Short mmCIF file of C-alpha atoms in Angstrom, two decimals:
data_model
loop_
_atom_site.label_atom_id
_atom_site.label_comp_id
_atom_site.label_asym_id
_atom_site.label_seq_id
_atom_site.Cartn_x
_atom_site.Cartn_y
_atom_site.Cartn_z
CA MET A 1 103.17 196.13 104.65
CA ALA A 2 105.96 198.13 103.04
CA VAL A 3 105.86 201.72 101.80
CA HIS A 4 107.65 202.60 98.57
CA GLU A 5 108.32 206.12 97.27
CA ILE A 6 108.90 207.69 93.88
CA ARG A 7 110.08 211.27 94.36
CA ILE A 8 110.71 213.82 91.61
CA ASP A 9 112.46 217.15 91.28
CA PRO A 10 109.53 219.45 90.38
CA ALA A 11 111.92 221.91 88.76
CA LEU A 12 112.92 219.37 86.14
CA PRO A 13 110.87 218.07 83.20
CA LEU A 14 110.54 214.33 82.78
CA ARG A 15 113.21 214.20 80.07
CA ASP A 16 115.77 215.34 82.67
CA GLU A 17 114.64 212.69 85.18
CA PRO A 18 113.73 209.75 82.93
CA GLY A 19 114.22 207.28 85.75
CA THR A 20 111.06 208.55 87.45
CA GLY A 21 108.49 207.96 84.74
CA HIS A 22 107.36 207.90 81.14
CA ASN A 23 105.02 209.65 78.68
CA ARG A 24 104.09 206.69 76.50
CA TRP A 25 102.31 203.42 77.31
CA HIS A 26 104.38 200.34 76.50
CA PRO A 27 104.88 197.00 78.28
CA ASP A 28 108.66 197.15 77.82
CA ILE A 29 109.09 200.24 80.00
CA PRO A 30 111.05 199.05 83.06
CA PRO A 31 109.40 199.54 86.45
CA VAL A 32 110.66 202.21 88.83
CA VAL A 33 109.70 200.21 91.91
CA HIS A 34 108.47 196.71 92.75
CA CYS A 35 105.86 196.14 95.42
CA ALA A 36 103.76 193.35 96.84
CA PRO A 37 99.96 193.33 97.15
CA GLY A 38 99.08 195.20 100.33
CA ASP A 39 102.00 197.61 99.99
CA GLU A 40 101.58 201.37 99.73
CA VAL A 41 103.29 203.53 97.12
CA VAL A 42 103.80 207.30 97.37
CA MET A 43 104.24 208.96 93.98
CA GLU A 44 105.04 212.59 93.23
CA THR A 45 103.58 213.58 89.86
CA ARG A 46 104.20 216.27 87.28
CA ASP A 47 101.49 218.38 85.64
CA ALA A 48 99.90 217.45 82.32
CA PHE A 49 102.09 219.75 80.17
CA ASP A 50 105.29 218.85 82.04
CA GLY A 51 106.01 222.33 83.34
CA GLN A 52 105.25 224.32 80.18
CA MET A 53 102.31 226.17 81.77
CA GLY A 54 103.97 227.48 84.91
CA PRO A 55 103.16 230.85 86.54
CA ASP A 56 105.27 232.69 83.95
CA ALA A 57 103.73 231.01 80.89
CA THR A 58 102.57 233.38 78.16
CA LEU A 59 99.82 233.12 75.57
CA LYS A 60 102.56 232.35 73.06
CA THR A 61 103.35 229.20 75.03
CA VAL A 62 99.66 228.26 75.22
CA GLU A 63 99.28 228.89 71.50
CA ALA A 64 101.90 226.30 70.53
CA PRO A 65 102.78 223.92 73.37
CA ASP A 66 104.89 220.85 72.85
CA LEU A 67 102.22 218.13 72.77
CA ASP A 68 104.86 215.43 72.39
CA VAL A 69 105.64 215.59 76.13
CA VAL A 70 102.11 215.24 77.56
CA HIS A 71 101.26 213.51 79.94
CA PRO A 72 104.37 212.79 82.07
CA LEU A 73 103.48 209.82 84.27
CA THR A 74 105.21 208.62 87.41
CA GLY A 75 105.96 204.89 87.38
CA PRO A 76 105.57 202.13 86.37
CA VAL A 77 105.02 200.21 89.57
CA HIS A 78 105.43 196.44 89.23
CA VAL A 79 102.97 194.54 91.45
CA GLU A 80 104.37 191.14 92.34
CA GLY A 81 102.29 188.21 91.15
CA ALA A 82 100.05 190.21 88.82
CA GLN A 83 99.33 188.34 85.58
CA PRO A 84 97.07 188.91 82.56
CA GLY A 85 93.50 188.06 83.47
CA ASP A 86 93.86 189.26 87.05
CA LEU A 87 92.02 192.28 88.41
CA LEU A 88 94.15 194.91 90.13
CA GLU A 89 92.49 196.93 92.89
CA ILE A 90 94.01 200.37 93.45
CA GLU A 91 92.90 202.00 96.69
CA LEU A 92 93.36 205.75 96.38
CA LEU A 93 94.44 206.79 99.87
CA GLU A 94 95.53 210.41 99.47
CA ILE A 95 96.04 213.09 96.81
CA VAL A 96 97.89 216.17 98.03
CA PRO A 97 97.66 219.22 95.72
CA ASP A 98 100.44 221.61 94.81
CA THR A 99 99.93 225.35 95.39
CA TYR A 100 99.74 226.37 91.71
CA GLY A 101 97.34 225.25 89.00
CA TYR A 102 96.24 226.36 85.55
CA THR A 103 93.49 225.98 82.98
CA VAL A 104 94.46 226.55 79.35
CA GLN A 105 92.66 226.73 76.04
CA VAL A 106 95.04 225.45 73.39
CA PRO A 107 94.11 226.28 69.78
CA GLY A 108 92.90 223.19 67.94
CA PHE A 109 92.19 221.29 71.17
CA GLY A 110 89.08 220.93 73.31
CA PHE A 111 85.42 220.13 72.76
CA LEU A 112 84.59 223.53 71.22
CA ARG A 113 87.91 224.04 69.44
CA ASP A 114 86.18 225.39 66.32
CA VAL A 115 84.43 228.09 68.38
CA PHE A 116 87.50 229.04 70.45
CA PRO A 117 90.55 229.25 68.17
CA ASP A 118 92.57 231.62 70.38
CA PRO A 119 94.86 230.77 73.33
CA PHE A 120 93.77 231.54 76.89
CA ILE A 121 95.12 230.81 80.36
CA VAL A 122 93.76 230.96 83.89
CA ARG A 123 96.41 230.79 86.63
CA TRP A 124 95.03 229.41 89.89
CA HIS A 125 96.22 229.81 93.48
CA LEU A 126 95.50 226.61 95.39
CA ALA A 127 95.17 226.98 99.16
CA ASP A 128 92.90 226.07 102.08
CA GLY A 129 90.72 223.83 99.95
CA TRP A 130 89.94 226.41 97.26
CA ALA A 131 91.23 227.54 93.87
CA THR A 132 91.10 231.28 93.15
CA SER A 133 92.47 233.33 90.28
CA ASP A 134 92.96 236.96 89.31
CA ASP A 135 92.05 235.80 85.78
CA LEU A 136 88.53 234.85 87.00
CA PRO A 137 87.77 237.31 89.80
CA GLY A 138 84.69 236.49 91.80
CA VAL A 139 85.04 232.74 91.29
CA ARG A 140 86.35 230.14 93.71
CA ILE A 141 86.40 226.42 93.03
CA PRO A 142 86.29 223.88 95.89
CA ALA A 143 89.00 221.25 96.04
CA ALA A 144 88.18 217.82 94.66
CA PRO A 145 91.62 216.48 93.68
CA PHE A 146 92.05 213.38 91.53
CA MET A 147 94.44 211.88 89.01
CA GLY A 148 93.39 212.59 85.45
CA THR A 149 95.64 209.87 84.05
CA ILE A 150 95.92 206.65 86.01
CA GLY A 151 96.22 203.12 84.73
CA LEU A 152 98.17 200.06 83.68
CA SER A 153 100.24 199.22 80.66
CA PRO A 154 98.64 197.23 77.85
CA GLY A 155 100.32 193.98 76.87
CA HIS A 156 102.02 193.44 73.53
CA ALA A 157 98.94 192.00 71.81
CA SER A 158 96.77 194.87 73.01
CA LEU A 159 99.44 197.36 71.97
CA SER A 160 99.23 196.13 68.38
CA ARG A 161 95.43 196.02 68.36
CA ILE A 162 95.05 199.52 69.83
CA THR A 163 97.64 200.98 67.47
CA ALA A 164 95.72 199.58 64.49
CA ARG A 165 92.33 200.87 65.60
CA GLU A 166 93.67 204.34 66.36
CA GLN A 167 95.46 204.52 63.01
CA ALA A 168 92.14 203.66 61.36
CA ALA A 169 90.46 206.44 63.33
CA LEU A 170 93.18 208.87 62.22
CA GLU A 171 92.65 207.89 58.59
CA ARG A 172 88.92 208.61 59.00
CA GLY A 173 89.79 212.14 60.11
CA GLY A 174 89.60 211.60 63.86
CA PHE A 175 91.57 213.54 66.48
CA VAL A 176 94.39 211.06 67.11
CA LEU A 177 98.02 211.44 68.16
CA PRO A 178 99.81 208.42 66.66
CA PRO A 179 103.05 206.95 68.04
CA SER A 180 105.99 209.30 67.64
CA PRO A 181 109.58 209.26 68.87
CA ASP A 182 109.55 213.04 69.31
CA GLY A 183 109.69 213.88 73.01
CA ALA A 184 109.18 210.26 74.02
CA VAL A 185 110.37 209.10 77.44
CA PRO A 186 111.88 206.56 77.40
CA THR A 187 113.20 207.15 73.91
CA ALA A 188 113.44 203.43 73.13
CA VAL A 189 109.64 202.99 73.03
CA GLY A 190 108.91 206.19 71.11
CA PRO A 191 108.30 204.61 67.69
CA THR A 192 105.68 202.17 69.01
CA GLY A 193 104.54 203.49 72.41
CA LEU A 194 100.92 204.60 72.73
CA ARG A 195 100.27 208.27 73.35
CA THR A 196 98.58 209.16 76.63
CA ILE A 197 95.72 211.30 75.28
CA PRO A 198 92.82 208.79 75.09
CA PRO A 199 91.47 206.45 77.77
CA ARG A 200 91.71 202.75 76.99
CA GLU A 201 90.88 199.32 78.44
CA GLN A 202 93.62 199.62 81.08
CA ALA A 203 92.37 203.15 81.96
CA GLY A 204 94.87 205.96 81.31
CA ASN A 205 93.58 209.47 80.59
CA VAL A 206 90.12 208.78 82.00
CA ASP A 207 89.59 212.21 83.64
CA ILE A 208 86.98 210.75 86.02
CA LYS A 209 86.61 213.33 88.77
CA GLN A 210 85.18 210.76 91.22
CA LEU A 211 88.60 209.02 91.36
CA GLY A 212 89.62 210.98 94.44
CA ALA A 213 90.90 209.73 97.78
CA GLY A 214 88.59 207.05 99.16
CA THR A 215 87.81 205.45 95.81
CA ARG A 216 88.84 201.95 94.82
CA LEU A 217 89.70 201.55 91.13
CA TYR A 218 89.65 198.11 89.50
CA ILE A 219 91.57 197.55 86.25
CA PRO A 220 92.03 194.31 84.29
CA VAL A 221 95.70 193.30 84.16
CA ASP A 222 97.07 192.85 80.64
CA THR A 223 100.79 192.33 81.18
CA PRO A 224 102.91 190.68 83.90
CA GLY A 225 103.38 192.94 86.92
CA ALA A 226 100.42 195.14 85.88
CA LEU A 227 102.78 198.17 85.50
CA PHE A 228 100.79 200.91 87.23
CA SER A 229 101.45 204.61 86.57
CA ALA A 230 99.74 207.93 87.30
CA GLY A 231 99.98 211.66 86.61
CA ASP A 232 98.03 214.58 85.16
CA ALA A 233 96.55 215.56 88.54
CA HIS A 234 93.54 217.88 88.71
CA PHE A 235 92.52 220.09 91.62
CA ALA A 236 88.94 220.15 90.34
CA GLN A 237 87.03 219.52 87.12
CA GLY A 238 83.56 219.84 85.68
CA ASP A 239 81.97 216.80 84.08
CA SER A 240 82.71 218.30 80.73
CA GLU A 241 86.36 219.41 80.99
CA ALA A 242 85.17 221.24 77.92
CA CYS A 243 88.33 223.07 76.90
CA GLY A 244 90.44 219.96 77.36
CA THR A 245 92.02 221.01 80.66
CA ALA A 246 90.70 221.18 84.21
CA ILE A 247 92.62 222.85 87.04
CA GLU A 248 95.90 221.15 86.20
CA MET A 249 98.58 220.75 88.86
CA ARG A 250 101.39 218.71 90.33
CA ALA A 251 100.42 216.43 93.20
CA THR A 252 101.49 213.65 95.53
CA LEU A 253 99.51 210.41 95.24
CA ARG A 254 99.40 207.61 97.82
CA VAL A 255 97.90 204.27 96.80
CA ARG A 256 97.62 200.70 98.08
CA PHE A 257 97.25 197.63 95.86
CA ALA A 258 95.25 194.42 96.16
CA LEU A 259 95.27 191.63 93.60
CA HIS A 260 92.29 189.48 92.59
CA PRO A 261 93.79 186.55 90.65
CA GLY A 262 91.94 185.54 87.51
CA GLU A 263 88.90 187.67 88.31
CA ALA A 264 88.96 189.84 85.18
CA ALA A 265 89.14 186.77 82.96
CA ALA A 266 86.53 184.82 84.90
CA LYS A 267 84.01 187.67 84.91
CA GLY A 268 84.77 189.05 81.47
CA ILE A 269 85.85 192.43 82.87
CA ARG A 270 87.35 194.33 79.95
CA SER A 271 87.42 197.93 81.21
CA PRO A 272 87.96 199.87 84.46
CA ARG A 273 85.43 199.95 87.28
CA PHE A 274 85.42 201.91 90.52
CA THR A 275 83.57 202.11 93.81
CA ARG A 276 83.46 203.99 97.09
CA SER A 277 81.43 203.88 100.31
CA ASP A 278 80.75 207.57 100.97
CA TYR A 279 80.38 210.90 99.15
CA TRP A 280 83.28 211.69 96.83
CA VAL A 281 82.92 215.38 97.77
CA ALA A 282 80.57 217.18 100.12
CA PRO A 283 77.00 216.61 98.83
CA ALA A 284 76.56 220.34 98.25
CA TYR A 285 79.21 220.16 95.54
CA ALA A 286 78.40 216.72 94.17
CA ALA A 287 74.81 217.82 93.55
CA PRO A 288 74.62 221.57 94.09
CA ARG A 289 71.50 222.85 95.80
CA ARG A 290 71.77 226.19 93.99
CA PHE A 291 72.37 225.97 90.28
CA TYR A 292 71.50 227.43 86.90
CA ALA A 293 71.09 224.96 84.04
CA THR A 294 70.94 225.24 80.28
CA THR A 295 69.88 222.53 77.85
CA GLY A 296 70.83 221.36 74.40
CA MET A 297 69.17 219.04 71.90
CA SER A 298 70.77 217.02 69.12
CA VAL A 299 69.57 219.53 66.57
CA SER A 300 72.05 221.63 64.62
CA ARG A 301 71.94 225.42 64.60
CA ASP A 302 70.43 225.34 61.11
CA GLY A 303 67.64 223.04 62.28
CA GLU A 304 68.85 219.63 61.13
CA VAL A 305 68.08 216.74 63.47
CA ALA A 306 71.01 214.43 64.28
CA ALA A 307 69.10 211.53 65.81
CA GLU A 308 70.62 210.09 69.00
CA ASP A 309 73.67 212.34 68.80
CA ALA A 310 74.56 213.03 72.44
CA THR A 311 77.72 214.88 71.38
CA LEU A 312 75.74 217.52 69.52
CA ALA A 313 73.30 217.86 72.42
CA ALA A 314 76.18 218.36 74.87
CA ARG A 315 77.77 220.90 72.55
CA ASN A 316 74.53 222.89 72.35
CA ALA A 317 74.05 222.78 76.13
CA LEU A 318 77.57 224.15 76.67
CA LEU A 319 77.14 226.87 74.06
CA GLU A 320 73.94 227.94 75.82
CA MET A 321 75.78 228.03 79.16
CA ILE A 322 78.58 230.12 77.66
CA SER A 323 75.94 232.50 76.33
CA HIS A 324 74.33 232.67 79.78
CA LEU A 325 77.66 233.46 81.46
CA GLY A 326 78.20 236.17 78.87
CA GLU A 327 74.94 237.75 80.01
CA ARG A 328 76.45 237.84 83.50
CA GLY A 329 79.54 239.73 82.37
CA TRP A 330 82.10 237.04 81.57
CA SER A 331 84.00 236.98 78.30
CA ALA A 332 83.43 233.94 76.11
CA GLN A 333 86.86 232.53 76.95
CA GLN A 334 86.34 233.07 80.68
CA ALA A 335 82.97 231.35 80.39
CA TYR A 336 84.53 228.43 78.53
CA ALA A 337 87.08 228.02 81.33
CA ILE A 338 84.34 228.11 83.98
CA CYS A 339 82.49 225.38 82.09
CA SER A 340 85.62 223.25 81.96
CA VAL A 341 86.30 223.33 85.70
CA ALA A 342 82.83 223.65 87.25
CA VAL A 343 79.93 222.75 84.94
CA ASP A 344 78.41 219.25 85.01
CA LEU A 345 76.71 217.63 82.03
CA LYS A 346 73.81 215.24 82.53
CA VAL A 347 71.97 213.29 79.87
CA SER A 348 68.32 214.16 80.51
CA GLN A 349 66.77 212.20 77.64
CA LEU A 350 68.14 209.37 75.53
CA VAL A 351 65.16 207.66 73.95
CA ASP A 352 62.58 210.15 72.70
CA VAL A 353 62.62 210.60 68.93
CA PRO A 354 64.01 212.59 67.28
CA SER A 355 66.63 214.09 69.61
CA PHE A 356 68.64 213.61 72.77
CA LEU A 357 68.57 216.24 75.50
CA VAL A 358 71.59 217.17 77.63
CA SER A 359 71.55 219.64 80.54
CA ALA A 360 74.53 221.68 81.74
CA PHE A 361 74.49 222.52 85.47
CA LEU A 362 76.32 225.57 86.82
CA PRO A 363 76.76 225.58 90.64
CA GLU A 364 75.96 229.07 91.89
CA ASP A 365 78.05 228.64 95.05
CA ILE A 366 81.30 229.06 93.08
CA PHE A 367 80.58 232.78 92.72
CA THR A 368 81.74 235.07 95.54
CA GLY A 369 80.35 238.36 94.28
#
């Protein structure tokens, strides 16, 4: 077994160290390292906004960030022998957090972007397994680090298919960032490279908080070498990541690869899967024993039923939780941030006519006062 390393200068944005990574998905991006199945790779990663939201960031920065540079990913890693139709197993061995993190509410972004049009930032101090902040006094969030964006490159055929379906979504009025050369690294793939915002068949910006150390992630290979990359690390996140950011940070990731030849094709595996053999965090935080929960139905505020609309039910559950936190003394923006990093959403009812029911769970143990 060999160990390979990709190190970065954390003081530099990706554009100043283009040999360490990329911020578009494209099969023509050259790999940074080559490894064999069974090898380990250590990867230092940048934060989601590529350094824009550092400790000195102002609300002016949050109000108008450069979205062309998100998410800077470290890689790609070429896995020898990997071919389309194979299944790549990524064993997540270790995720080491940085000491600084942030949660931001960017105008026009996030689940409740119409309700929260103003910029907001929470600066977190990360130490001893906890995140604390002067911007949210009385709150501490336990560490549960994971990579928000982790995945493989699509192949050329998938690149064309995905580009077409996302352009169609954009034309229907969806929230889509189409290919753009602005801010692209490497610049050569800017006009056609996929943006990193949505998750796709080869994973990407999945924001699955259970993808911490100890989890094995399985992704169908779509291009020779698989071309694995990762970034956008989170110290902790609620199920909702409601405002569009969790506790964002830099991190160091250590992974090991195994290859299952032909398994994705043979079994018809078309999207990521993952597994683990023990608790992903201490049970008290995975399923808090002390909590306060609000609920939301798929019924609009003016009383119109939107049958089987889980999005509306989740929205109403979160709005009720924000209202509850307001009763406890938090501003609406502080409450929105708390929801994004600590509140879990569970579908409580899917089948009863006429509406879905979603519950939002707030763990009481995050409060210190």
